[in-house]
Short mmCIF file of C-alpha atoms in Angstrom, two decimals:
data_model
loop_
_atom_site.label_atom_id
_atom_site.label_comp_id
_atom_site.label_asym_id
_atom_site.label_seq_id
_atom_site.Cartn_x
_atom_site.Cartn_y
_atom_site.Cartn_z
CA MET A 32 -293.07 30.98 95.46
CA ARG A 33 -294.56 34.52 95.07
CA GLN A 34 -292.37 35.81 97.86
CA GLN A 35 -289.41 35.09 95.57
CA ILE A 36 -290.81 36.90 92.55
CA GLY A 37 -289.22 40.24 93.39
CA PHE A 38 -285.70 38.81 93.62
CA PHE A 39 -284.53 38.53 90.05
CA CYS A 40 -281.11 37.30 89.04
CA VAL A 41 -279.40 38.04 85.77
CA GLY A 42 -276.64 36.47 83.74
CA LEU A 43 -274.69 33.44 84.79
CA VAL A 44 -275.90 33.41 88.42
CA MET A 45 -279.48 32.70 87.36
CA ILE A 46 -278.41 30.04 84.90
CA PHE A 47 -276.39 28.15 87.52
CA VAL A 48 -279.23 28.37 90.04
CA LEU A 49 -281.75 27.06 87.56
CA PHE A 50 -279.43 24.26 86.51
CA SER A 51 -278.49 23.17 89.98
CA CYS A 52 -281.94 23.34 91.55
CA GLY A 53 -283.61 20.97 89.10
CA SER A 54 -286.33 23.42 88.14
CA LYS A 55 -288.27 20.76 86.22
CA ASN A 56 -289.27 19.13 89.50
CA ARG A 57 -290.41 22.30 91.30
CA ARG A 58 -294.10 22.38 92.26
CA ASN A 59 -294.61 25.90 90.91
CA LYS A 60 -292.52 26.05 87.76
CA VAL A 61 -291.11 29.35 86.49
CA LEU A 62 -292.04 29.38 82.80
CA VAL A 63 -290.36 32.60 81.68
CA LYS A 64 -287.42 34.42 83.24
CA PRO A 65 -287.02 38.18 82.94
CA ASN A 66 -284.71 38.96 80.00
CA THR A 67 -282.25 36.21 81.02
CA GLU A 68 -278.95 36.27 79.18
CA VAL A 69 -275.28 35.60 79.85
CA THR A 70 -273.75 39.04 80.13
CA GLY A 71 -270.32 38.00 81.33
CA VAL A 72 -268.30 35.14 82.76
CA ALA A 73 -267.43 34.97 86.44
CA GLN A 74 -263.64 34.88 86.67
CA GLY A 75 -261.39 33.31 89.30
CA ARG A 76 -258.14 34.85 90.56
CA PRO A 77 -255.40 33.58 88.12
CA GLU A 78 -252.69 35.41 90.05
CA LEU A 79 -253.07 32.81 92.85
CA GLU A 80 -252.84 29.89 90.41
CA GLY A 81 -250.07 28.53 88.25
CA PRO A 82 -250.26 29.20 84.50
CA LYS A 83 -251.43 25.69 83.67
CA GLU A 84 -253.91 25.55 86.53
CA ALA A 85 -255.36 28.93 85.51
CA GLU A 86 -255.68 27.83 81.89
CA VAL A 87 -257.41 24.58 82.90
CA ALA A 88 -259.73 26.45 85.27
CA GLN A 89 -260.70 28.95 82.59
CA THR A 90 -261.33 26.16 80.07
CA SER A 91 -263.47 24.32 82.61
CA ARG A 92 -265.47 27.43 83.42
CA ALA A 93 -266.03 28.12 79.72
CA ALA A 94 -267.36 24.59 79.25
CA GLU A 95 -269.68 25.02 82.21
CA VAL A 96 -271.01 28.25 80.74
CA VAL A 97 -271.72 26.60 77.38
CA LYS A 98 -273.45 23.69 79.06
CA ALA A 99 -275.50 25.93 81.36
CA THR A 100 -276.51 28.13 78.43
CA GLN A 101 -277.73 25.10 76.50
CA VAL A 102 -279.78 24.00 79.51
CA ALA A 103 -281.18 27.51 79.95
CA GLU A 104 -282.23 27.67 76.31
CA LYS A 105 -284.22 24.49 76.83
CA GLU A 106 -285.74 25.75 80.10
CA VAL A 107 -286.58 29.32 79.08
CA PRO A 108 -288.97 29.93 76.14
CA GLN A 109 -287.93 32.66 73.75
CA PRO A 110 -290.08 35.77 73.24
CA ILE A 111 -292.56 35.50 70.39
CA ARG A 112 -294.08 37.95 67.96
CA ALA A 113 -297.86 37.94 67.99
CA GLN A 114 -300.86 39.51 66.28
CA LEU A 115 -302.01 41.48 69.30
CA PRO A 116 -305.33 43.33 69.16
CA GLU A 117 -305.33 47.11 68.75
CA VAL A 118 -305.93 48.89 72.06
CA ARG A 119 -308.82 51.34 72.08
CA ARG A 120 -307.69 54.96 72.13
CA GLU A 121 -310.20 57.65 73.04
CA PHE A 122 -310.08 60.89 75.01
CA ARG A 123 -312.95 60.80 77.53
CA ALA A 124 -313.06 63.94 79.60
CA ALA A 125 -315.47 66.06 81.61
CA TRP A 126 -315.28 69.73 82.49
CA ILE A 127 -315.40 70.50 86.22
CA ALA A 128 -316.38 74.14 86.67
CA THR A 129 -315.53 76.06 89.81
CA VAL A 130 -316.89 79.46 88.74
CA ALA A 131 -320.10 80.26 90.64
CA ASN A 132 -319.64 76.87 92.37
CA ILE A 133 -321.23 75.16 89.37
CA ASN A 134 -319.59 71.76 89.92
CA TRP A 135 -316.97 72.01 92.68
CA PRO A 136 -316.90 72.90 95.48
CA SER A 137 -320.67 72.82 95.76
CA LYS A 138 -320.53 75.78 98.16
CA ASN A 139 -317.87 78.37 98.94
CA ASN A 140 -317.91 77.76 102.69
CA LEU A 141 -317.09 74.04 102.87
CA SER A 142 -314.35 72.75 105.13
CA THR A 143 -311.14 71.38 103.68
CA GLU A 144 -312.27 67.83 104.38
CA GLN A 145 -315.66 68.41 102.74
CA GLN A 146 -313.95 69.83 99.65
CA LYS A 147 -311.67 66.82 99.44
CA GLN A 148 -314.52 64.37 99.82
CA GLU A 149 -316.50 66.07 97.07
CA ALA A 150 -313.46 65.96 94.79
CA ILE A 151 -312.86 62.26 95.49
CA SER A 152 -316.52 61.50 94.82
CA LEU A 153 -316.37 63.20 91.40
CA LEU A 154 -313.11 61.49 90.45
CA ASN A 155 -314.42 58.10 91.56
CA LEU A 156 -317.50 58.62 89.39
CA LEU A 157 -315.33 59.32 86.36
CA GLN A 158 -312.97 56.44 87.04
CA SER A 159 -315.74 53.89 87.56
CA ASN A 160 -317.29 54.92 84.25
CA ASN A 161 -314.05 54.61 82.27
CA PHE A 162 -313.28 58.30 81.77
CA ASN A 163 -309.57 59.06 81.46
CA ALA A 164 -309.25 62.85 81.79
CA VAL A 165 -310.46 65.81 83.85
CA ILE A 166 -310.65 69.45 82.71
CA PHE A 167 -310.47 71.25 86.06
CA GLN A 168 -311.09 75.01 86.31
CA VAL A 169 -308.32 76.54 88.42
CA ARG A 170 -308.58 80.20 87.34
CA PRO A 171 -312.22 81.28 86.96
CA SER A 172 -311.51 85.03 86.90
CA ALA A 173 -308.00 86.24 87.74
CA ASP A 174 -308.11 84.17 90.94
CA ALA A 175 -306.60 80.88 91.97
CA LEU A 176 -307.73 77.53 93.28
CA TYR A 177 -304.09 76.80 94.02
CA ASN A 178 -301.23 78.44 95.89
CA SER A 179 -300.25 81.41 93.72
CA SER A 180 -297.98 84.37 94.28
CA LEU A 181 -299.49 86.07 91.23
CA GLU A 182 -303.21 86.01 92.01
CA PRO A 183 -305.43 85.79 95.11
CA TRP A 184 -307.24 82.73 96.42
CA SER A 185 -310.64 82.35 94.76
CA TYR A 186 -313.88 83.57 96.30
CA PHE A 187 -315.49 80.37 95.02
CA LEU A 188 -313.17 78.30 97.20
CA THR A 189 -313.41 80.09 100.56
CA GLY A 190 -316.09 82.79 100.25
CA GLU A 191 -313.54 85.61 100.38
CA ILE A 192 -311.07 86.80 97.76
CA GLY A 193 -307.56 86.13 99.03
CA ARG A 194 -308.48 83.79 101.89
CA LYS A 195 -306.65 80.46 101.77
CA PRO A 196 -308.26 77.15 102.79
CA TYR A 197 -308.19 76.18 106.45
CA PRO A 198 -306.88 73.73 107.43
CA TYR A 199 -304.50 74.58 104.62
CA TYR A 200 -304.09 72.45 101.53
CA ASP A 201 -303.44 73.14 97.86
CA PRO A 202 -306.55 72.10 95.89
CA LEU A 203 -304.78 71.80 92.54
CA GLU A 204 -302.02 69.67 94.03
CA PHE A 205 -304.71 67.47 95.58
CA TRP A 206 -306.69 67.14 92.34
CA VAL A 207 -303.58 66.27 90.33
CA GLU A 208 -302.49 63.59 92.78
CA GLU A 209 -305.95 62.04 93.08
CA ALA A 210 -306.55 62.08 89.31
CA HIS A 211 -303.21 60.41 88.63
CA LYS A 212 -303.93 57.78 91.29
CA ARG A 213 -306.94 56.83 89.19
CA GLY A 214 -305.06 56.72 85.91
CA MET A 215 -306.61 59.96 84.63
CA GLU A 216 -305.04 63.03 83.07
CA LEU A 217 -305.58 66.40 84.78
CA HIS A 218 -305.83 69.47 82.55
CA VAL A 219 -306.01 72.91 84.16
CA TRP A 220 -308.69 75.17 82.74
CA LEU A 221 -308.07 78.92 82.81
CA ASN A 222 -310.00 81.98 81.64
CA PRO A 223 -307.28 84.30 80.33
CA TYR A 224 -309.24 87.57 80.17
CA ARG A 225 -312.05 87.54 82.75
CA ALA A 226 -310.98 89.65 85.74
CA HIS A 227 -314.02 89.29 88.02
CA HIS A 228 -317.24 87.30 87.79
CA SER A 229 -320.54 88.89 88.79
CA SER A 230 -321.16 86.04 91.25
CA GLY A 231 -317.70 86.39 92.78
CA GLY A 232 -318.59 88.68 95.68
CA SER A 233 -317.50 92.26 96.17
CA VAL A 234 -314.40 93.58 94.47
CA THR A 235 -311.88 93.98 97.27
CA SER A 236 -308.38 95.36 97.54
CA SER A 237 -307.08 91.80 96.99
CA SER A 238 -308.73 91.57 93.58
CA LEU A 239 -306.71 92.12 90.42
CA VAL A 240 -309.47 94.50 89.35
CA LYS A 241 -307.87 96.95 91.79
CA LYS A 242 -304.27 96.02 91.10
CA PHE A 243 -304.65 96.19 87.30
CA SER A 244 -307.21 98.98 87.16
CA GLN A 245 -305.59 100.64 84.14
CA ASN A 246 -306.20 97.66 81.85
CA VAL A 247 -309.49 96.31 83.29
CA VAL A 248 -312.93 97.45 82.13
CA ARG A 249 -316.36 96.97 83.69
CA LEU A 250 -319.14 95.45 81.60
CA LYS A 251 -322.82 96.24 81.97
CA ASN A 252 -323.65 92.84 83.49
CA GLY A 253 -321.30 93.53 86.42
CA MET A 254 -318.33 91.53 85.18
CA TYR A 255 -314.83 92.97 84.82
CA TRP A 256 -312.65 92.13 81.82
CA PHE A 257 -308.98 92.56 81.03
CA ASP A 258 -308.30 94.47 77.82
CA PRO A 259 -306.82 91.74 75.57
CA THR A 260 -304.84 94.30 73.56
CA ASP A 261 -302.96 95.59 76.59
CA GLN A 262 -299.42 94.20 76.78
CA ASN A 263 -299.69 94.00 80.57
CA THR A 264 -302.73 91.73 80.19
CA GLN A 265 -300.87 89.38 77.87
CA ASP A 266 -297.72 89.34 79.97
CA HIS A 267 -299.59 88.61 83.18
CA ALA A 268 -301.78 85.87 81.73
CA SER A 269 -298.82 84.14 80.12
CA MET A 270 -296.93 84.35 83.42
CA VAL A 271 -299.84 82.65 85.20
CA VAL A 272 -299.80 79.80 82.69
CA ARG A 273 -296.02 79.33 82.94
CA ASP A 274 -296.18 79.34 86.73
CA ILE A 275 -298.73 76.52 86.81
CA VAL A 276 -296.92 74.47 84.17
CA LYS A 277 -293.63 74.82 86.02
CA ARG A 278 -294.84 74.00 89.54
CA TYR A 279 -297.55 71.37 89.04
CA ASP A 280 -297.46 67.91 87.47
CA ILE A 281 -300.35 68.65 85.11
CA ASP A 282 -301.06 67.00 81.77
CA GLY A 283 -302.60 69.91 79.92
CA VAL A 284 -303.56 73.60 79.86
CA HIS A 285 -307.04 74.46 78.62
CA PHE A 286 -308.76 77.69 77.49
CA ASP A 287 -312.50 77.78 76.79
CA ASP A 288 -314.57 80.11 74.57
CA TYR A 289 -314.16 83.34 76.57
CA PHE A 290 -311.79 85.69 74.77
CA TYR A 291 -313.53 88.98 74.17
CA PRO A 292 -316.85 88.71 76.02
CA TYR A 293 -320.17 87.93 74.36
CA ALA A 294 -321.94 91.14 73.35
CA SER A 295 -324.83 90.35 75.70
CA TYR A 296 -322.43 90.78 78.64
CA ASN A 297 -322.20 94.46 77.78
CA GLY A 298 -325.84 94.99 76.91
CA GLY A 299 -325.13 94.63 73.20
CA ALA A 300 -322.67 97.53 73.23
CA ASP A 301 -319.15 97.27 71.80
CA PHE A 302 -316.28 96.29 74.07
CA PRO A 303 -315.09 99.46 75.89
CA ASP A 304 -311.47 99.64 74.71
CA ASN A 305 -311.42 103.19 73.29
CA THR A 306 -308.30 104.14 75.25
CA SER A 307 -306.11 101.36 73.89
CA TRP A 308 -307.64 101.64 70.41
CA ASN A 309 -306.92 105.37 70.19
CA ALA A 310 -303.36 104.79 71.42
CA TYR A 311 -302.85 102.17 68.70
CA ARG A 312 -304.12 104.53 66.00
CA GLN A 313 -301.94 107.40 67.24
CA LYS A 314 -298.88 105.19 66.90
CA GLY A 315 -299.68 104.62 63.24
CA GLY A 316 -301.61 101.35 63.48
CA ASN A 317 -303.58 100.67 60.32
CA LEU A 318 -305.54 97.50 61.07
CA SER A 319 -309.30 97.66 61.34
CA ARG A 320 -310.58 97.53 64.90
CA GLY A 321 -311.74 93.93 64.52
CA ASP A 322 -308.48 92.78 62.94
CA TRP A 323 -306.50 94.62 65.62
CA ARG A 324 -308.41 92.78 68.36
CA ARG A 325 -308.04 89.43 66.64
CA ASP A 326 -304.34 90.00 66.00
CA ASN A 327 -303.68 90.52 69.70
CA VAL A 328 -305.55 87.36 70.66
CA ASN A 329 -303.80 85.40 67.89
CA ARG A 330 -300.36 86.47 69.06
CA PHE A 331 -301.24 85.60 72.65
CA ILE A 332 -302.39 82.08 71.70
CA LYS A 333 -299.22 81.44 69.70
CA ARG A 334 -297.11 82.77 72.56
CA VAL A 335 -298.76 80.59 75.20
CA TYR A 336 -298.34 77.45 73.09
CA GLY A 337 -294.65 78.11 72.62
CA GLU A 338 -294.05 78.94 76.27
CA ILE A 339 -295.77 75.79 77.48
CA LYS A 340 -293.61 73.65 75.20
CA ALA A 341 -290.46 75.48 76.27
CA GLU A 342 -291.23 74.63 79.90
CA LYS A 343 -292.56 71.07 79.52
CA LYS A 344 -292.97 69.52 76.10
CA HIS A 345 -295.37 66.83 77.32
CA VAL A 346 -297.98 69.31 78.65
CA LYS A 347 -300.72 69.58 76.03
CA PHE A 348 -302.41 72.86 75.14
CA GLY A 349 -306.09 72.70 74.29
CA ILE A 350 -308.75 75.25 73.39
CA SER A 351 -312.51 74.85 73.41
CA PRO A 352 -313.89 77.68 71.25
CA PHE A 353 -317.51 78.45 70.43
CA GLY A 354 -318.63 75.82 67.92
CA ILE A 355 -319.33 78.14 64.98
CA TRP A 356 -316.45 80.05 63.39
CA LYS A 357 -318.70 82.18 61.19
CA PRO A 358 -322.28 81.70 59.96
CA GLY A 359 -322.18 79.95 56.60
CA TYR A 360 -319.17 77.79 57.50
CA PRO A 361 -320.15 75.19 56.45
CA ALA A 362 -323.00 76.16 54.14
CA GLY A 363 -326.36 76.31 55.86
CA ILE A 364 -325.01 76.96 59.36
CA THR A 365 -326.50 79.94 61.19
CA GLY A 366 -325.82 81.45 64.63
CA SER A 367 -323.31 83.63 66.41
CA SER A 368 -319.86 84.34 64.99
CA GLN A 369 -316.89 83.83 67.28
CA TYR A 370 -314.76 85.58 64.66
CA ASP A 371 -316.81 88.77 64.76
CA GLU A 372 -318.17 88.77 68.32
CA LEU A 373 -315.46 87.14 70.44
CA TYR A 374 -312.63 88.22 68.10
CA ALA A 375 -311.35 84.67 68.25
CA ASP A 376 -310.00 83.38 64.96
CA ALA A 377 -310.03 79.81 66.18
CA LYS A 378 -309.82 78.46 62.62
CA LEU A 379 -306.41 80.12 62.30
CA TRP A 380 -305.16 78.53 65.52
CA LEU A 381 -306.17 75.10 64.26
CA ASN A 382 -304.79 75.79 60.76
CA GLU A 383 -301.42 76.82 62.23
CA GLY A 384 -301.18 73.98 64.76
CA TRP A 385 -300.93 76.28 67.79
CA VAL A 386 -302.82 73.69 69.84
CA ASP A 387 -302.38 70.03 70.69
CA TYR A 388 -306.10 69.43 70.89
CA PHE A 389 -309.09 71.41 69.71
CA ALA A 390 -312.52 71.00 71.30
CA PRO A 391 -315.15 73.17 69.56
CA GLN A 392 -318.27 73.43 71.68
CA LEU A 393 -320.78 71.59 69.48
CA TYR A 394 -323.63 71.86 71.93
CA TRP A 395 -326.41 71.19 69.42
CA ALA A 396 -328.23 68.01 68.51
CA ILE A 397 -327.40 65.89 65.48
CA ASP A 398 -330.48 66.53 63.40
CA PRO A 399 -331.23 70.32 63.29
CA PRO A 400 -329.60 71.60 60.05
CA ARG A 401 -328.92 75.16 61.24
CA GLN A 402 -326.36 74.02 63.84
CA SER A 403 -325.80 70.43 62.73
CA PHE A 404 -323.41 68.54 65.00
CA PRO A 405 -321.98 66.30 62.24
CA ALA A 406 -321.78 69.10 59.65
CA LEU A 407 -319.84 71.36 62.01
CA LEU A 408 -317.53 68.55 63.16
CA ARG A 409 -316.71 67.59 59.57
CA TRP A 410 -316.02 71.25 58.73
CA TRP A 411 -313.62 71.66 61.66
CA GLN A 412 -311.91 68.45 60.61
CA SER A 413 -311.40 69.90 57.11
CA GLU A 414 -309.54 72.81 58.75
CA ASN A 415 -307.28 70.54 60.80
CA LYS A 416 -304.22 71.06 58.60
CA HIS A 417 -301.70 69.75 61.14
CA ASN A 418 -303.74 66.71 62.26
CA ARG A 419 -304.07 67.83 65.83
CA HIS A 420 -306.52 66.06 68.13
CA LEU A 421 -310.09 67.17 67.42
CA TRP A 422 -312.24 66.27 70.42
CA PRO A 423 -315.62 68.06 70.30
CA GLY A 424 -317.37 69.37 73.38
CA LEU A 425 -320.80 67.81 73.98
CA ASN A 426 -323.67 69.41 75.88
CA THR A 427 -324.30 66.46 78.18
CA VAL A 428 -326.21 68.68 80.63
CA GLU A 429 -328.89 70.19 78.41
CA VAL A 430 -328.65 69.36 74.73
CA ARG A 431 -332.10 70.06 73.30
CA THR A 432 -333.60 66.68 72.60
CA ALA A 433 -336.32 64.50 74.05
CA ASP A 434 -333.93 61.67 74.98
CA ARG A 435 -330.67 63.25 76.13
CA PRO A 436 -328.74 60.04 77.02
CA THR A 437 -329.48 58.50 73.64
CA GLU A 438 -328.47 61.71 71.86
CA ILE A 439 -325.12 61.94 73.68
CA VAL A 440 -324.33 58.27 72.97
CA ARG A 441 -325.12 58.89 69.29
CA GLN A 442 -322.80 61.89 69.28
CA VAL A 443 -319.94 59.90 70.83
CA GLU A 444 -320.39 57.18 68.23
CA LEU A 445 -320.72 59.68 65.38
CA ALA A 446 -317.53 61.45 66.48
CA ARG A 447 -315.77 58.07 66.35
CA GLN A 448 -316.90 57.60 62.75
CA ILE A 449 -315.92 61.10 61.61
CA LEU A 450 -312.57 61.09 63.46
CA PRO A 451 -311.36 57.46 63.42
CA ASN A 452 -307.67 58.31 63.88
CA SER A 453 -308.02 60.33 67.09
CA GLN A 454 -311.24 59.62 68.89
CA GLY A 455 -312.53 61.55 71.88
CA VAL A 456 -315.02 64.04 73.29
CA ILE A 457 -315.32 66.34 76.30
CA HIS A 458 -318.58 66.43 78.28
CA TRP A 459 -320.06 69.70 79.49
CA SER A 460 -320.13 69.18 82.32
CA ILE A 461 -319.73 66.59 85.04
CA ALA A 462 -323.19 67.68 86.21
CA GLY A 463 -324.51 65.78 83.20
CA LEU A 464 -323.34 62.65 85.01
CA THR A 465 -323.92 63.51 88.68
CA LYS A 466 -327.51 64.61 88.01
CA SER A 467 -328.46 61.93 85.50
CA PRO A 468 -328.02 58.25 86.40
CA ALA A 469 -329.60 57.47 83.02
CA MET A 470 -326.74 59.28 81.26
CA VAL A 471 -324.15 57.37 83.27
CA GLN A 472 -325.77 54.04 82.43
CA ALA A 473 -326.10 54.90 78.75
CA LEU A 474 -322.37 55.64 78.49
CA ILE A 475 -321.00 52.77 80.58
CA ASN A 476 -323.29 50.23 78.93
CA GLY A 477 -322.55 51.66 75.51
CA PRO A 478 -319.45 53.43 74.14
CA TYR A 479 -317.58 53.51 77.47
CA LYS A 480 -318.07 49.86 78.32
CA GLU A 481 -314.32 49.22 78.13
CA LYS A 482 -311.39 51.34 79.29
CA ALA A 483 -309.44 53.35 76.74
CA LEU A 484 -306.04 55.01 76.56
CA VAL A 485 -305.68 58.67 75.65
CA PRO A 486 -304.52 58.94 72.01
CA ALA A 487 -300.82 59.65 71.58
CA SER A 488 -299.60 63.00 70.21
CA PRO A 489 -296.96 62.00 67.64
CA TRP A 490 -295.87 65.60 66.96
CA LEU A 491 -294.67 65.80 70.59
CA GLN A 492 -291.65 63.55 70.33
CA THR A 493 -290.26 61.85 73.41
CA ALA A 494 -287.63 59.20 74.07
CA PRO A 495 -289.15 55.75 73.44
CA LEU A 496 -289.88 53.50 76.39
CA VAL A 497 -287.81 50.34 76.66
CA THR A 498 -289.59 47.02 76.55
CA PRO A 499 -290.82 45.83 79.96
CA THR A 500 -289.73 42.62 81.69
CA LEU A 501 -292.15 39.73 82.15
CA LEU A 502 -291.98 36.78 84.56
CA LEU A 503 -294.53 33.96 84.38
CA THR A 504 -294.95 31.39 87.15
CA LYS A 505 -296.94 28.17 86.83
CA GLU A 506 -299.50 27.71 89.63
CA LYS A 507 -300.77 24.45 91.17
CA SER A 508 -304.16 25.14 89.59
CA GLY A 509 -302.62 25.06 86.15
CA GLY A 510 -303.00 28.83 85.78
CA VAL A 511 -300.23 31.38 85.52
CA PHE A 512 -299.13 34.22 87.76
CA ALA A 513 -297.64 37.11 85.75
CA LYS A 514 -295.32 39.78 87.10
CA TRP A 515 -294.03 42.69 85.01
CA LEU A 516 -291.40 45.35 85.66
CA HIS A 517 -289.76 48.25 83.87
CA ARG A 518 -286.25 49.66 83.94
CA THR A 519 -287.63 53.21 84.47
CA PRO A 520 -290.96 52.69 86.26
CA GLU A 521 -291.43 56.43 86.84
CA GLU A 522 -291.94 56.83 83.09
CA VAL A 523 -294.76 54.26 82.93
CA TYR A 524 -298.32 55.51 83.38
CA HIS A 525 -300.26 52.47 82.19
CA TRP A 526 -299.70 48.86 81.32
CA VAL A 527 -301.47 46.88 78.65
CA VAL A 528 -301.45 43.18 79.53
CA TYR A 529 -302.58 40.65 76.94
CA SER A 530 -303.69 37.05 77.36
CA LYS A 531 -304.36 34.47 74.69
CA TYR A 532 -307.05 31.85 75.19
CA GLY A 533 -307.29 29.42 72.33
CA ASP A 534 -306.53 31.48 69.24
CA LYS A 535 -307.87 34.79 70.55
CA TRP A 536 -305.85 37.56 72.23
CA GLU A 537 -307.56 39.99 74.59
CA TYR A 538 -306.20 42.82 76.72
CA THR A 539 -306.65 44.70 79.99
CA ILE A 540 -305.45 48.25 80.72
CA TYR A 541 -303.88 48.62 84.16
CA ASP A 542 -302.81 51.74 86.03
CA GLN A 543 -299.11 52.19 86.76
CA ASP A 544 -299.18 50.78 90.30
CA ILE A 545 -300.56 47.38 89.25
CA THR A 546 -297.70 45.10 88.22
CA SER A 547 -299.07 41.56 88.48
CA ALA A 548 -302.10 39.46 87.58
CA ASP A 549 -303.38 35.87 87.73
CA PHE A 550 -304.54 34.04 84.63
CA SER A 551 -306.79 31.01 84.90
CA PRO A 552 -305.84 27.91 82.89
CA ASN A 553 -309.08 28.02 80.90
CA LYS A 554 -311.64 30.62 79.86
CA ASP A 555 -314.90 29.97 78.07
CA GLY A 556 -313.67 26.49 77.21
CA ALA A 557 -310.38 27.72 75.70
CA LYS A 558 -306.92 27.03 77.12
CA LEU A 559 -304.44 29.75 78.15
CA ARG A 560 -301.78 29.84 75.46
CA GLY A 561 -299.93 33.14 75.81
CA VAL A 562 -299.28 36.28 77.86
CA ALA A 563 -297.80 39.64 76.77
CA VAL A 564 -297.18 43.06 78.32
CA GLN A 565 -296.64 46.58 76.99
CA ALA A 566 -295.77 49.84 78.79
CA ILE A 567 -297.47 53.20 78.06
CA ASP A 568 -295.92 56.57 78.94
CA ARG A 569 -297.79 59.73 80.04
CA MET A 570 -298.00 60.92 76.42
CA GLY A 571 -299.80 57.74 75.40
CA ASN A 572 -296.78 56.32 73.58
CA ALA A 573 -296.36 52.56 73.75
CA SER A 574 -293.21 50.50 74.19
CA ASP A 575 -292.62 47.36 72.21
CA TYR A 576 -294.40 44.41 73.76
CA LEU A 577 -292.92 41.27 75.30
CA ALA A 578 -294.90 38.08 74.66
CA TYR A 579 -294.44 34.44 75.57
CA ASP A 580 -296.22 31.21 74.78
CA VAL A 581 -297.74 29.32 77.71
CA LYS A 582 -297.61 25.54 77.46
#
């Protein structure tokens, strides 16, 4: 019987087949046909018949259609409306850092196959523990872990700036494909202003430090930084973002907390941008130096958001700033000021809605009042004027507490309470999982016990998905085999399939390539009474569901 499942008939042909084959006596009875309806009447060739014969034939055919339709209505149950359970929505992501070979690849001299195997191992770990997103660093410092005509291959990938992998492959293309195979989103993580990392080997002629020498400065810790106020810096960084968005099937673009560098990177001294500052003043600029720096970063953030949406509306833009905007916000909070040190007015970006998700790095424990996790999260939520996703970053690797797994689980659950309408967190970093089996167990046995869909982004409007098709087939065992299809399968990224045992509905989230399932006749003493299916697009939007009773 299953071999016939893929061959669906529509309209009158199916009705006549059902009627003539005596479906009531078939061993495996088809309970529900896929969207069966009479869409037209098969016509004869009246030009070969006399007028009376043609009229009689048409009358006879019309009668047959009416009779067959009546039979079909008895044979085929009608769709039902049901009180289906709400599907859990939660963004569950981990950062995967490539700078200094922190997470991947573990060394900068691995073979292509070794790199791929390490990537697969990390993705399998996330998939098996019900994560649904990856934040993958593809541009650590004006370099590329992908095939770029704008920037050289990364030292952290091959051990030499500008050297491509051998045997050749495109790491980003590989990561995107493998993440999507596992039903996970892939967000590319870029550092917009860092030009060279101190662990990135010698600065060579291939480095952008050489090619952009007029707008790159050297810091006292050995790093090189683009001048954020230089128009060439902004143009180049935005071009890099657009290039990735255009050529790769990514789900998001992600910036972290590095805008202007931390003061400690330059030995406590001010950022060395005297040349551009003096040029600004000579042209009549009247902003203070701090406001001038922040204004340039602000305009860049707004520009990048708009350019991403102009290229692909569905690609989300996220930023993960330092967790404290300014000391005293909220009252009692102390620590560094991203506003005054990094010249990042992240509050403004959230206020203006220049992001699709905002992930402040709340790397402190719940209880200390000076950097209180819940106090800071509630304050950021109060600044979320456009109701963007607010998914805090958690310090899964080294949050300061005696029992780290318990603390992280508490933070996940607390974030759910504070942000009930768009739940989610990002874990810094995947090393918090690979190096701590206790952390993995705490999450999978606790808040991540069941799979979850990424929350939808209603401000990013897309065409609604049509309702899927559902075919149910009665098995000899008394159970049901379910098969579902969609008119535009390329638009479906997940399925939610529901089953009703007794009076209780439950659901399972399936990846896009799974389109069938078996349902046993009984479960926990309750009888199978219904099946339903719903399609989910890559933005997390759901189609209407199709549900049928099972008798």
